Each structure stands twice: as structure tokens, then as C-alpha cells.
CSV table of C-alpha atoms in Angstrom, one decimal:
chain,number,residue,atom,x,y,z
A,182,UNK,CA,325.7,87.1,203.0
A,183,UNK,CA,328.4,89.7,204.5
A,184,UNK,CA,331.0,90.6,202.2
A,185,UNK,CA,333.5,89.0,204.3
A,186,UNK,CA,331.9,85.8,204.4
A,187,UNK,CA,331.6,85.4,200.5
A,188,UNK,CA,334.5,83.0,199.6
A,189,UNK,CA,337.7,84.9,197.9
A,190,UNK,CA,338.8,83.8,194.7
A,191,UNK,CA,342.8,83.0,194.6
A,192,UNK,CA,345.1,84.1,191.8
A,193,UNK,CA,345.1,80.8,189.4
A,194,UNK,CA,342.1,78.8,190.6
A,195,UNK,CA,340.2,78.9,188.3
A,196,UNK,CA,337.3,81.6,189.2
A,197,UNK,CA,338.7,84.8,187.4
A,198,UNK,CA,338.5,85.8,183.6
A,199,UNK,CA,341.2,83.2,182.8
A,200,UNK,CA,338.8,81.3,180.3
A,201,UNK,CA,336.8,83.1,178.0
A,202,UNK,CA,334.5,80.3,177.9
A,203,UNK,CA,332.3,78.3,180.6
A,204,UNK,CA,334.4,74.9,180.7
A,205,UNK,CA,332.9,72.0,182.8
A,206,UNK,CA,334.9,70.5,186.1
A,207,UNK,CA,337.1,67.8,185.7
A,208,UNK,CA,334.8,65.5,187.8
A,209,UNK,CA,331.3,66.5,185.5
A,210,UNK,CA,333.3,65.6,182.3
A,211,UNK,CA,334.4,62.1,183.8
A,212,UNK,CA,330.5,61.6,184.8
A,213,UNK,CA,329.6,62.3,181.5
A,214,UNK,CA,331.5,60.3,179.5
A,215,UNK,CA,330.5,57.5,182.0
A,216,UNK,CA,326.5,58.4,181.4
A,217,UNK,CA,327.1,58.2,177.7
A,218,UNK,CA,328.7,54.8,177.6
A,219,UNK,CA,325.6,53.2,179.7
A,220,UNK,CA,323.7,55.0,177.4
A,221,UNK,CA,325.2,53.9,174.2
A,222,UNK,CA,325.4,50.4,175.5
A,223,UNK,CA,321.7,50.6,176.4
A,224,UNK,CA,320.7,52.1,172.9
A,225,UNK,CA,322.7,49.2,171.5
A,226,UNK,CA,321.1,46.8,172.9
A,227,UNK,CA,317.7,48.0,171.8
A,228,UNK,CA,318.8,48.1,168.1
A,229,UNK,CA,319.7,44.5,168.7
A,230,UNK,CA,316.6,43.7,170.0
A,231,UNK,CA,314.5,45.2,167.1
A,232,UNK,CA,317.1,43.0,164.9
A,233,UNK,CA,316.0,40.1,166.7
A,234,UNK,CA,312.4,40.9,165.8
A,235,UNK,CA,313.1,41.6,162.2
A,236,UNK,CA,315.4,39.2,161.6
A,237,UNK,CA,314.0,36.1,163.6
A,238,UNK,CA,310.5,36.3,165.2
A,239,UNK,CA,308.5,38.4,162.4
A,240,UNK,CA,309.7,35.1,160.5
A,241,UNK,CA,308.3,32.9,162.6
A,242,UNK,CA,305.0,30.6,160.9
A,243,UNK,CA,303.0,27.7,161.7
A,244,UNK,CA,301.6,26.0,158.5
A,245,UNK,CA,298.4,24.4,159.3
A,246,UNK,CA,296.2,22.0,156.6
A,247,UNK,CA,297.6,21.2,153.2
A,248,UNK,CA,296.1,18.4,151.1
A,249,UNK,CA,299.2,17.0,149.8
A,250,UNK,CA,299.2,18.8,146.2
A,251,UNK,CA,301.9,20.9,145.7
A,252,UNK,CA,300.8,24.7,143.7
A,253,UNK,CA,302.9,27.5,142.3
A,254,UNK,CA,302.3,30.3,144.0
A,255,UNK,CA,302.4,32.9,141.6
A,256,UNK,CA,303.2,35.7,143.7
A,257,UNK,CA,306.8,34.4,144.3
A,258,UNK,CA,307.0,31.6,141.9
A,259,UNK,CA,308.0,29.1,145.0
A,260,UNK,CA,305.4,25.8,145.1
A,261,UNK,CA,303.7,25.2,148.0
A,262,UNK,CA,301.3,22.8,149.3
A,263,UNK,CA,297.9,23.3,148.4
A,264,UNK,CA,295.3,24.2,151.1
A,265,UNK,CA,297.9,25.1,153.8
A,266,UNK,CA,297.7,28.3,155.9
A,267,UNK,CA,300.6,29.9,157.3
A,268,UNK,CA,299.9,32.0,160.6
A,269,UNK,CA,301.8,34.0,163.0
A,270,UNK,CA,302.3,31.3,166.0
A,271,UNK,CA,300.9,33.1,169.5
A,272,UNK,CA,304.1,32.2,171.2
A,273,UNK,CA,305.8,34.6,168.6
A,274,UNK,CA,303.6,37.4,169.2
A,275,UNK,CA,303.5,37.9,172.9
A,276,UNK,CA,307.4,37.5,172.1
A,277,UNK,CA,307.2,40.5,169.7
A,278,UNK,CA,304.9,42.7,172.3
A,279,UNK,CA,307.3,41.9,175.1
A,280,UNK,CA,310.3,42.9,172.8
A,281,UNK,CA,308.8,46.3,172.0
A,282,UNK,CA,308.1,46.8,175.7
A,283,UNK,CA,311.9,46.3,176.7
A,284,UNK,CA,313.1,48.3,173.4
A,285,UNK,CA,310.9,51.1,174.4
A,286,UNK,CA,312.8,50.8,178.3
A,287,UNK,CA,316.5,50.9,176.6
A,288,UNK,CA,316.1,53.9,174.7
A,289,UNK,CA,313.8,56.0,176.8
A,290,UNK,CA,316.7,54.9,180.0
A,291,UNK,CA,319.3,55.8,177.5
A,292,UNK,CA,317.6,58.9,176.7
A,293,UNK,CA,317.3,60.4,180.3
A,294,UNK,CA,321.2,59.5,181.2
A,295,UNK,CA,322.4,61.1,177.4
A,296,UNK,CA,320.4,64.2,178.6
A,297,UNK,CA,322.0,64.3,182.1
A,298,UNK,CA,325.6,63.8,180.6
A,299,UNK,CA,324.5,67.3,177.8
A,300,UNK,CA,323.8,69.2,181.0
A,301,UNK,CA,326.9,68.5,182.4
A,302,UNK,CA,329.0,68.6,179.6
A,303,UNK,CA,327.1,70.8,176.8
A,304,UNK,CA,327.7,71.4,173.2
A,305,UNK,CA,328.4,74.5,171.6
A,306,UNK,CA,325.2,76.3,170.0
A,307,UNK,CA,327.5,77.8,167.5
A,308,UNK,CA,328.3,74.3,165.8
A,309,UNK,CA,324.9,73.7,164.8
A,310,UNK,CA,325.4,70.4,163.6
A,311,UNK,CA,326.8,68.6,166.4
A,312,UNK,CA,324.9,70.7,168.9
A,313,UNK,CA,321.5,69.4,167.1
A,314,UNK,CA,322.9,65.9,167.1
A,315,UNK,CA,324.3,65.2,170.6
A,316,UNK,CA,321.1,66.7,172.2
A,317,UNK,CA,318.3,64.8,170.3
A,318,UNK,CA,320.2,61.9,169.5
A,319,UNK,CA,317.8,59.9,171.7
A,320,UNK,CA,315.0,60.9,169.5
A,321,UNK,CA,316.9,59.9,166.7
A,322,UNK,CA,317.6,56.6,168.4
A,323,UNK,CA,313.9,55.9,169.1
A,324,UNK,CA,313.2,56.2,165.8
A,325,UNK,CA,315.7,54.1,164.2
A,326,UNK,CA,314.7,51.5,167.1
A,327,UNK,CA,311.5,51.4,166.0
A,328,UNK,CA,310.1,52.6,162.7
A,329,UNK,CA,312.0,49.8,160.7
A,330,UNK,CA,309.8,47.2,162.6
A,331,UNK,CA,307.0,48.9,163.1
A,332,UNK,CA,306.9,49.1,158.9
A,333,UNK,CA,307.5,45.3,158.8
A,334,UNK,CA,304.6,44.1,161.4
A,335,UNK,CA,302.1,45.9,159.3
A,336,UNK,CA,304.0,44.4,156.0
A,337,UNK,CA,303.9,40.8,157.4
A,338,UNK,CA,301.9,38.2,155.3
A,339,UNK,CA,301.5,35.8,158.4
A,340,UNK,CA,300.2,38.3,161.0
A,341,UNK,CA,296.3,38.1,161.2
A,342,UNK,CA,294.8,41.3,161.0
A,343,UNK,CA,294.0,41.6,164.9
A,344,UNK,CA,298.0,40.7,165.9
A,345,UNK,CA,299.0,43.8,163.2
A,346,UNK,CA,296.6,46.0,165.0
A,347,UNK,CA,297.8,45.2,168.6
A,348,UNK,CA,301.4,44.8,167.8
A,349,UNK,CA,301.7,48.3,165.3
A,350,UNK,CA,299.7,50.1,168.0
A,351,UNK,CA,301.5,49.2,170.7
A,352,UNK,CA,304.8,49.7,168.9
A,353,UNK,CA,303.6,53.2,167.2
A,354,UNK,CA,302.5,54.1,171.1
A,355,UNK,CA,306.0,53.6,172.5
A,356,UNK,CA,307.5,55.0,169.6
A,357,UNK,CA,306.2,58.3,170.1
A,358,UNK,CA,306.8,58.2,173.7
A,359,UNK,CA,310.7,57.0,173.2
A,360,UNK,CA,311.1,59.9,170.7
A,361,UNK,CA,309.4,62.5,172.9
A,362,UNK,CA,311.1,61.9,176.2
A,363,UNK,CA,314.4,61.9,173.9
A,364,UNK,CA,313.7,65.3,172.3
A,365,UNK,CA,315.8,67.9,174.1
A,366,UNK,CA,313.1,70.9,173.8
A,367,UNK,CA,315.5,73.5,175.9
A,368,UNK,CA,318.6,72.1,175.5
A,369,UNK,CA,321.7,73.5,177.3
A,370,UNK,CA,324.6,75.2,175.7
A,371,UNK,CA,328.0,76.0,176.4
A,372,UNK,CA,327.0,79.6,175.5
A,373,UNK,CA,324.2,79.7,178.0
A,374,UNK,CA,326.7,78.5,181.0
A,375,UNK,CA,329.2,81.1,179.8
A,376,UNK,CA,326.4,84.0,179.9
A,377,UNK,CA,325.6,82.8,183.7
A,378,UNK,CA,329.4,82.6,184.6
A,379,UNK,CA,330.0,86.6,182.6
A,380,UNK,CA,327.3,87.6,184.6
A,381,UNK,CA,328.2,85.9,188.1
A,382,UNK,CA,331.8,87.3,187.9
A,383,UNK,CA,330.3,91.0,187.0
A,384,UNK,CA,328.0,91.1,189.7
A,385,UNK,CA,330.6,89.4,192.1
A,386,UNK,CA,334.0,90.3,191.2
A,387,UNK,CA,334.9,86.6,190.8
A,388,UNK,CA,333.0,83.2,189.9
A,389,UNK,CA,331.8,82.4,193.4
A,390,UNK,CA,328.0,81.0,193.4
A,391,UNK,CA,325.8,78.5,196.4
A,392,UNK,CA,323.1,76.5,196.3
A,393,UNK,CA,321.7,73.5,198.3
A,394,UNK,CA,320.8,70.0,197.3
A,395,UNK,CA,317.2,70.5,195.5
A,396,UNK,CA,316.1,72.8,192.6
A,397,UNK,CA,317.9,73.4,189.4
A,398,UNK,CA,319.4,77.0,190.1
A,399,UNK,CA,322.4,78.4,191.7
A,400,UNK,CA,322.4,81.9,193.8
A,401,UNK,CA,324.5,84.5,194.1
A,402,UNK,CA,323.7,85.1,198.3
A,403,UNK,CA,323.5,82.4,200.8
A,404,UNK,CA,321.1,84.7,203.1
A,405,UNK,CA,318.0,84.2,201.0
A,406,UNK,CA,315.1,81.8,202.1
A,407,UNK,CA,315.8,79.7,198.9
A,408,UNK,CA,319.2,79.0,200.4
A,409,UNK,CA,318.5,78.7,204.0
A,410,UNK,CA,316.4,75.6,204.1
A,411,UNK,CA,318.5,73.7,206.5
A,412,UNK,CA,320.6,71.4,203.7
A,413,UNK,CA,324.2,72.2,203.6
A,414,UNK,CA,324.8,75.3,202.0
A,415,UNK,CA,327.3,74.9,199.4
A,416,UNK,CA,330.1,77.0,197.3
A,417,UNK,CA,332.0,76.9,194.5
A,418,UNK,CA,332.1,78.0,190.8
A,419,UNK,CA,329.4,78.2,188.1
A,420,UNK,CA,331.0,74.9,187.2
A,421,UNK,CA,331.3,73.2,190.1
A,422,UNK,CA,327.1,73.9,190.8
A,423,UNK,CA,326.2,72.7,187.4
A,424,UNK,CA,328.6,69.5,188.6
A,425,UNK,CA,326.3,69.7,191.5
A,426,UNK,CA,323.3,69.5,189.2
A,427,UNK,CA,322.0,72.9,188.9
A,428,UNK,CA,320.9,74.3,185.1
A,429,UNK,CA,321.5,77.9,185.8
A,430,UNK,CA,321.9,81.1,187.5
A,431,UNK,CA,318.3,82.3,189.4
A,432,UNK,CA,317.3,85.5,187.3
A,433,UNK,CA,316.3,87.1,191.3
A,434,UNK,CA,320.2,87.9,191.7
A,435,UNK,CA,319.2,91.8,192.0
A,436,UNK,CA,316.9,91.2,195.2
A,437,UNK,CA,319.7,88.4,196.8
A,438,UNK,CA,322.3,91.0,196.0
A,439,UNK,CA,320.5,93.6,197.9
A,440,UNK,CA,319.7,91.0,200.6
A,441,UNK,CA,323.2,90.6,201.5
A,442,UNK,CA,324.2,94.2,201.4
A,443,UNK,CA,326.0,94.3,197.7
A,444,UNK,CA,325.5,97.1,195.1
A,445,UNK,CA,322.9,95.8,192.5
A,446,UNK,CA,322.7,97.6,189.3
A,447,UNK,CA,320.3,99.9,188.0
A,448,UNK,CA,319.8,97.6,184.9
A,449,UNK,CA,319.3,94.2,186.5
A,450,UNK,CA,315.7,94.0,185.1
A,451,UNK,CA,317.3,94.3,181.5
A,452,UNK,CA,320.4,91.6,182.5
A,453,UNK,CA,317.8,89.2,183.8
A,454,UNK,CA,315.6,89.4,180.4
A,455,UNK,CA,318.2,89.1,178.9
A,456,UNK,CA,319.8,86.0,180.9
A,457,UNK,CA,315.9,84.7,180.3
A,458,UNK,CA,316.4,85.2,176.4
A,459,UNK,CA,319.5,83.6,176.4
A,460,UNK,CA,318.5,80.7,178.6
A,461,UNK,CA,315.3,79.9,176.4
A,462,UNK,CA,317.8,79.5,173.6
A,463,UNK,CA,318.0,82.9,172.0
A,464,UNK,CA,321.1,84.8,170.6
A,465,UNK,CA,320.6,88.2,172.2
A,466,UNK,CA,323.7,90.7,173.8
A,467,UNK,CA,324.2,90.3,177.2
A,468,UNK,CA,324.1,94.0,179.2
A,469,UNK,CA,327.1,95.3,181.3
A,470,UNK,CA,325.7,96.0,184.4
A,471,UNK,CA,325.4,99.6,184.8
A,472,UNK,CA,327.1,100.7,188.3
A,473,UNK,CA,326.8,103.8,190.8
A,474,UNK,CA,330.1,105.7,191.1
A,475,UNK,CA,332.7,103.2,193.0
A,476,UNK,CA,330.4,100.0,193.5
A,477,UNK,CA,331.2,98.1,190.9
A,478,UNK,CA,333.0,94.8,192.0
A,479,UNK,CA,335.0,94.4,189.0
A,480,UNK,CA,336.1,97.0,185.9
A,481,UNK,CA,336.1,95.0,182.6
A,482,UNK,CA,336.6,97.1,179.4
A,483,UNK,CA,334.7,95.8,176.0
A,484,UNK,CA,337.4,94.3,174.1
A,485,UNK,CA,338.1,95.9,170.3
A,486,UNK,CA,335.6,95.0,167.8
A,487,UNK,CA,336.8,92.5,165.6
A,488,UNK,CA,337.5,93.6,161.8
């Protein structure tokens, strides 16, 4: 894109080095909350329905036979009747297999929207504690939704030994499944958006990005093929596109920069390794692009060391 075409950045809105930090938009924090209460309402309900399998159905028994003569069993000390059998009613067990269908459905649903609301509004990496929490918590969910029953079908005295083997499989299978799709394995970071935004506003002079609808990354050129597919091109800040549903900054900013006729720097090959590092999860510095004499869009100085 010409340089004239490239929205301007106004003094006090927002897309200078007024925040030392990537913070998300007004409208992306409001939509995450919102995904976090469904989910917490959905995970809720699937804890209720495992307590309604512990607590009710695996209790459920039909007693069959008996002769009349009561016997102590010594097991528990309780009498019972002599030549009875206590089973596992049928009813009860379809019951139990559609329960750990539809706990399975709550947390893995709950799962997805709690990983749409981190993307918009991200935990720091550097509090390691609550960034580990909020980004697997649906893995940690699963497993609390499940394991406790999953223990008790294969504890329970009435259960016939073909209903324990169809009812643990079934619930170990969805189990895994729940707790997979609810691990965050690349989770994002309030550090990663911040490297994307330092770099944008290096490269730019200001925190000016576009994308389209579709895909996950934002560009710095709206003249590239990835851009001009025929959706409404779009602007805004760093922010605003990860509003928009884009993860990142595409790491082929040197050859869009050069498309549209801006100076690219002689070290974008080590910025975008770095960017790469840095969005795979690593700690690593991120380079100051290196400039030809009077191209660079912006002159930042490296603030003093700390002591």
C-alpha cells in the first residue's frame, strides 16, 4: 500500500508507545468475560451431572430372588435376605452412558469458548501460576468431571462385569478427549501480543495493521495477495485485529513491506525468528530493526538498564 494510503495514527488514540504493554479493546474484554460465563455455566452443569451419577444412579439396584431368611453379611455387618441378588437395573445404565455423553459435550463446549475468551483477553506468561491455570483450566475441568466417576463405575458392587467394561470405557474414552481438546498446547500471552504490537509500530511508525475475514494473521500491507482476496480489507490496531480474531503478526512482513514500497530492514530474517521463538512460547530478545541511513519510520532509544 502507498504510504499515503496507510492510515495515520492521531496524537492520543491509542496507536503510539502510550502503553508499554499489548492491552486488549474494550469490545474483546466485554466478549470475553461473556465466553467465560457460558463456559463456567456449561462446566457447572457437567459437574452436576457427574454428581447426579455418583450420587443417585450408580446407586440404583434391583434385588432379585431371596428365600425369605435373613443373613449377616459380613462384609458390612448389615443382614440381608438370603439368596437375593442385587444388579445394576438396565434403565440405570443407558442413563449413566447417556450422562457421560452429555458431560463429555459441556466441558469440551466449555473448553473451546474458555480458549476463544484467552485469545482475546490473554494472561501474562510472567505470572506462571495463573497463566497455567486460566489456559488449561478446561483440562483440569475434564478431569474433575470425570475421573471421580469413572473410579466409582469400576468400584460398584451391582454393575455386572460387561456394564463396568462398557460404561468405564466409554467414560475413560471421553475423558481423554474432554482433557485433550481442553489442553491449551500454544497458548497466547500477553507478552507474545506485545512483541507483535513493538514490532508493528517499529516497522510502521505507529500500530496500524489489516487483515480480511479468514486466517489467523494480521499484515502489515494491504497490497499483498493474502490481503486482496475480495473480502473487505480492514484496519485498525494490533488490538483491534486480535478483536477481529487474528492470533498474530505474519512473520512475511519484510516481503509486504517491500511490496508496498517501505524500507525493510536488513535484519528482518533475525526479527521474524525471533517473532517465531517468541510466538512458540519462548523467552528470547526481540531485535531492533537495523535501518539504512534516514528510513527508519520511527527512532526509539533502549531505555536504561534497570539496576
Amino acid at each position: 500500500m502507498a504510504e499515503n494510503s496507510r492510515p495515520v495514527a492521531e496524537p492520543g488514540d491509542g496507536r503510539g508507545m502510550s502503553e508499554r504493554t499489548w492491552v486488549p479493546t474494550a469490545e474483546a474484554k466485554r466478549k470475553s468475560t461473556t465466553l467465560r460465563w457460558i463456559a463456567a455455566v456449561l462446566w457447572a452443569l457437567a459437574i452436576a451431572a457427574e454428581a447426579v451419577a455418583i450420587f443417585w444412579l450408580l446407586r440404583q439396584r434391583e434385588v432379585t430372588g431371596g428365600d425369605g431368611e435373613l443373613m449377616r453379611d459380613p462384609e458390612t455387618g448389615l443382614l440381608v435376605e438370603g439368596g437375593a441378588d442385587a444388579t445394576f437395573p438396565q434403565w440405570a445404565f443407558i442413563t449413566l452412558l447417556v450422562l457421560l455423553v452429555v458431560i463429555a459435550a459441556l466441558a469440551i463446549t466449555g473448553s473451546i469458548l474458555w480458549k476463544k475468551a484467552n485469545r482475546l483477553d490473554p494472561a501474562k506468561r510472567s505470572d506462571a501460576v495463573r497463566f497455567f491455570v486460566q489456559n488449561q483450566l478446561g483440562a483440569i475441568i475434564a478431569i474433575l468431571a470425570f475421573l471421580p466417576l469413572i473410579i466409582l463405575i469400576f468400584l460398584n458392587k451391582d454393575m455386572d462385569k460387561g456394564q463396568k467394561t462398557i460404561a468405564g470405557a466409554l467414560g475413560i474414552v471421553l475423558a481423554v478427549i474432554a482433557t485433550i481438546v481442553g489442553i491449551d498446547f500454544n497458548p497466547p500471552s500477553v507478552e507474545k501480543y506485545t512483541a507483535d504490537q513493538s514490532t508493528v509500530i517499529q516497522l510502521l511508525g505507529e500500530d496500524a495493521v489489516t487483515w480480511v475475514d479468514g486466517g489467523k494473521v494480521y499484515h502489515v500491507c494491504d497490497s499483498v495477495s493474502d490481503i486482496q482476496t475480495g473480502s473487505e480489507i480492514k484496519y485498525g490496531t494490533t488490538a483491534e485485529a486480535v478483536e477481529a480474531g487474528k492470533e498474530r503478526l505474519t512473520l512475511r512482513f519484510a516481503s509486504e513491506l517491500e511490496k508496498c514500497g517501505l524500507p525493510v530492514p536488513s535484519n528482518s530474517d533475525e526479527i521474524a525468528d525471533a517473532l517465531r521463538q517468541i510466538q512458540g512460547g519462548q523467552t528470547v530478545t526481540l531485535p531492533a530493526p537495523q535501518w539504512a541511513d534516514g528510513e527508519a519510520p520511527i527512532e526509539i532509544e533502549d531505555a536504561p538498564a534497570s539496576e
